[in-house]
Amino acid sequence: MRTYFITLKTQLKLSKMPEPKPFERLPQSIQPKHYDITLQPNLTKCIFKGWQTIDLEVKEPTAKVQLNTLDLTLSEVKLTLESGETITPLSTDISVPNETVSFTFDQTLPKGPAQLSMNFEGELNDKMKGFYRSNYTSVSGEERYTAVTQFEATDARRCFPCWDEPAHKATFNITLIVPKDRVALSNMPEVSSKPYEGDETLQVVKFAKSPLMSTYLVAVVVGEYDYVEDTSSDGVKVRVYTPVGKSDQGSFALEVATKVLPYYKDYFQIAYPLPKIDLIAIADFSVGAMENWGLVTYRETCLLVDPHNTSASQKQWIALVVGHELAHQWFGNLVTMEWWTHLWLNEGYASFVEFLCVDHLFPEYDIWTQFVTDTYICALGLDSLKNSHPIEVPVGHPSEVDEIFDDISYSKGASVIRMLHQYLGDKDFRLGMHNYLTQHSYANTFTEDLWAALGKASKKPVGKVMRTWTKQTGFPMITVASHQDGDNRVLTLTQQRFLADGSSGDSSQWMVPLSFSTSKDPSKTVMELILDAESTHVTLDGVTPGIWVKVNPGTIGYYRTRYPPELLEQFIPAIRSKTLPPLDRLGLLDDLFAMVQAGHTSTVEVLKLLEAFMDEDNYTVWSEIHHCIAKLNQLISNTDYHPLFAAFVRRLFSKIGDKLGWEAKAGESHLHTLLRELVLTQRGLYGDKEVVEEAKRRLDRHISGAATLPADLRSPVYKTVVALNDHKTYDQMVKLYRAADLHEEKDRISRSLGATKDPNLIQRVLEFAMSDDVRNQDTVFVIISVAMTCPGRSAAWAFFKAHHQQLVDRYEGGYLIARLVKYITENFASEEMATEVESFFSEKQIPGTDRTSQQSLETIRLNTAWLKRDKEAIKKYLQTCAEKSN
Ligand code: BES
Ligand code: ZN
């Protein structure tokens, strides 16, 4: 028997991950069955009180009850036995590092039911986790707070003591005591609302009992909101809650949500099990959106559409986010991963299904093509690092869990599911999914359970194939050799792990679904097989000399292809003439780009290939070109010949730019609109004179009120003009920021500010990012925008070093700080900076950034080697280009 798994020892040798923190899961001796929770938030003092009774099942006799809690003060702890006897704990041990409390009783609790009750108090914190406060300005102009929850992954314990692990499913009865004039929401519909005895300003709102569910999906919101409402064709009451006076901005999401529910019902052949679903925009929110069962919370920018001020790209993003969170209502909420090691089952799957649903609702978005640039190539990028991790990743302590909400769990997860979907076909895939969701409803699963269901439905060796993708880190590079045998073509295909440093890595092997297309009919797949050995020969009949053969049509297989130069050259005419389909054009480019990064071939080869895209007109292919250009720009910004590169980029984008112009044509397609935004941004940032002049003119007219910029043109205009380093423009932009009401507009402006290269302005942007003008949820993105230019990068890094403690205190770990660390460090390109970043992170322990800082460090060293290798050759090539065009 073959074994596909490299030993743990080899993986540890390759990566430099620190030792995992000591961690133990809660004992299995006691299971929670039902929580009856009352919460009373105080929206002015920003504190809350709560009390709860938890019905337990003692599975093994024990004198100790251990559960999770964090930052709460507990009192009145009591345990009632089945006999009716009530006892109090002999001792209470709180462990802050383990985020637990243990109650020890003076008697062994017998097997069977028991009830644990307690009171608790805490702060409505400003960290966007647990039960927290979000501020807004009321219609009357007063500063007020909303109380809102964000529990995933491990923060329900900050709101009420609980068995805060996904496998401890229970039912919940939630009661809220809140001011009468506030909207109070939870997962389930309200069943009663009564005046609160003793204080007529308060009301007691009770919600229906929830289904069996994990703690991380519990949610409550108390605040002032308006809503729009509809009922989906399958009878679910859908509401979109918006800030007061802005209910119109919920219409788009409402339409998407009401259509998505019946679509998923049909797709999974399982109805959404709750009577209602609310989607609500929260002004301070750490991530993009959260799938709480029946009460999905969103950042404002991920939910609200203002027809005059929302760009086409943002609208598309909102459709994807709504599709994603609603997919979780089945995949995640109904069926939940047993432990965070299987987080990808939630996130990878939802990241795949969101595209299915948007493709169904908006075929004109051609969203599956965009999947490849948005998702697939991001995954391959991170996964070519030695410090990547397998999809199924051992994690324990909460700080480790936070860090795996990354491109592996999401994007690699989605990419391997897309590959599997193709391998099984839609019919068997759907049947397998239906069986999986039915069999495990209201329960928990391991990755293996999914393979079992899909294997049974398709009668294919799903587990055997898929384990090679989810248990091993990385992916293969398929090297192609080819020779002619009469009228037939014989290909030799060999697999080896692809590593970004070009080394051969380890002995990992995958079971690789291979497929091919030829120039006879580039849109047709001519053969499919599974490569289950290191190498194989494939004979394609009737492929005569002069016909090209492409591996991986549609860029679906999660691997890279390496062609010898003479085979690669054959594709150039097909790229120029666009007879090669878009996904194949961009796949070829991205694979070549990765080979260049890894040093398998020279950067000059990519620059040459890019010129074949001069007549390109597909948005997603341009988005891929932009991806390559952006990476090269980061690298070349460290040299003295950046102006030559800028000229190269301006030429590359000139033809398509002239074709698209500035004005949207009447009735033009969504993708044209996206393309114009992309192309104008590039032309502006690389200093195309005409674009710069026009951008200045348009911004002036926008500011003076003579002609409002259409939403799709704002980002290109803002960035282009800010990049001119003018202090007056900068002040105008900050003024626009302060005046903007729509959060999307604020984001657009604040993320453009980083385009400046003036040292004084850079400092001002960094300070602005930390100021009261910018919400904590947005600070990191403003700093990141600064780090995208060469002078900004050093300044952002210096700023981070000086303010790291403040940032750590602001976020207390979590997702945002990990993003920040990634983007401000990974574009350096010298050993000196690598050493500096390395010593900084080994001296200062920044929670939740261990994995990310190791990945960044590896990337810096890759950049360093790349620049050293190709610096001179790139310069020479760019000089020749410049001479030719003069
Ligand atoms: N379950 C996540 C939210 C989440 C992310 C919780 C990270 C804790 C840590 C949610 O389903 C999600 O994936 N949200 C994405 C948006 C999505 C469209 C990719 C997000 O917030 O970025
Ligand atoms: Zn998700």
PDB file of C-alpha atoms and ligand atoms in Angstrom, residues 150 152-153 287-291 317 320-321 324-325 328 347 351 354 405 410 815, ligand 1:
ATOM      1  CA  GLN A 150     -19.688  38.210  18.257  1.00  0.00           C
ATOM      2  CA  GLU A 152     -17.010  32.832  16.959  1.00  0.00           C
ATOM      3  CA  ALA A 153     -14.650  31.284  17.571  1.00  0.00           C
ATOM      4  CA  VAL A 287     -14.820  40.551  10.587  1.00  0.00           C
ATOM      5  CA  GLY A 288     -16.994  40.957   7.477  1.00  0.00           C
ATOM      6  CA  ALA A 289     -20.041  39.031   8.617  1.00  0.00           C
ATOM      7  CA  MET A 290     -21.085  36.293  11.040  1.00  0.00           C
ATOM      8  CA  GLU A 291     -23.561  33.502  10.420  1.00  0.00           C
ATOM      9  CA  TRP A 317     -19.171  41.532  -2.740  1.00  0.00           C
ATOM     10  CA  LEU A 320     -21.199  36.941  -2.110  1.00  0.00           C
ATOM     11  CA  VAL A 321     -21.186  37.695   1.619  1.00  0.00           C
ATOM     12  CA  HIS A 324     -21.780  32.847   2.168  1.00  0.00           C
ATOM     13  CA  GLU A 325     -23.455  33.470   5.515  1.00  0.00           C
ATOM     14  CA  HIS A 328     -23.583  28.458   6.772  1.00  0.00           C
ATOM     15  CA  GLU A 347     -15.477  28.083   5.779  1.00  0.00           C
ATOM     16  CA  SER A 351     -16.685  29.914   0.290  1.00  0.00           C
ATOM     17  CA  GLU A 354     -21.403  31.445  -2.209  1.00  0.00           C
ATOM     18  CA  PHE A 405      -9.450  31.747   9.619  1.00  0.00           C
ATOM     19  CA  TYR A 410     -11.240  29.470   3.225  1.00  0.00           C
ATOM     20  CA  TYR A 815      -8.240  38.405  13.172  1.00  0.00           C
TER      21      TYR A 815
HETATM   22  N1  BES B   1     -17.701  32.580  10.297  1.00  0.00           N
HETATM   23  C1  BES B   1     -17.130  33.692   9.634  1.00  0.00           C
HETATM   24  C2  BES B   1     -16.892  34.864  10.531  1.00  0.00           C
HETATM   25  C3  BES B   1     -15.617  34.808  11.323  1.00  0.00           C
HETATM   26  C4  BES B   1     -14.408  35.034  10.691  1.00  0.00           C
HETATM   27  C5  BES B   1     -15.632  34.585  12.681  1.00  0.00           C
HETATM   28  C6  BES B   1     -13.235  35.015  11.423  1.00  0.00           C
HETATM   29  C7  BES B   1     -14.468  34.544  13.408  1.00  0.00           C
HETATM   30  C8  BES B   1     -13.260  34.768  12.775  1.00  0.00           C
HETATM   31  C9  BES B   1     -18.023  34.165   8.493  1.00  0.00           C
HETATM   32  O1  BES B   1     -18.820  33.186   7.943  1.00  0.00           O
HETATM   33  C10 BES B   1     -17.114  34.608   7.375  1.00  0.00           C
HETATM   34  O2  BES B   1     -16.472  33.783   6.804  1.00  0.00           O
HETATM   35  N2  BES B   1     -17.048  35.904   7.111  1.00  0.00           N
HETATM   36  C11 BES B   1     -16.163  36.437   6.115  1.00  0.00           C
HETATM   37  C12 BES B   1     -16.901  36.913   4.922  1.00  0.00           C
HETATM   38  C13 BES B   1     -17.013  35.856   3.881  1.00  0.00           C
HETATM   39  C14 BES B   1     -17.865  36.300   2.719  1.00  0.00           C
HETATM   40  C15 BES B   1     -15.691  35.391   3.368  1.00  0.00           C
HETATM   41  C16 BES B   1     -15.432  37.607   6.715  1.00  0.00           C
HETATM   42  O3  BES B   1     -15.879  38.072   7.756  1.00  0.00           O
HETATM   43  O4  BES B   1     -14.439  38.020   6.155  1.00  0.00           O
END
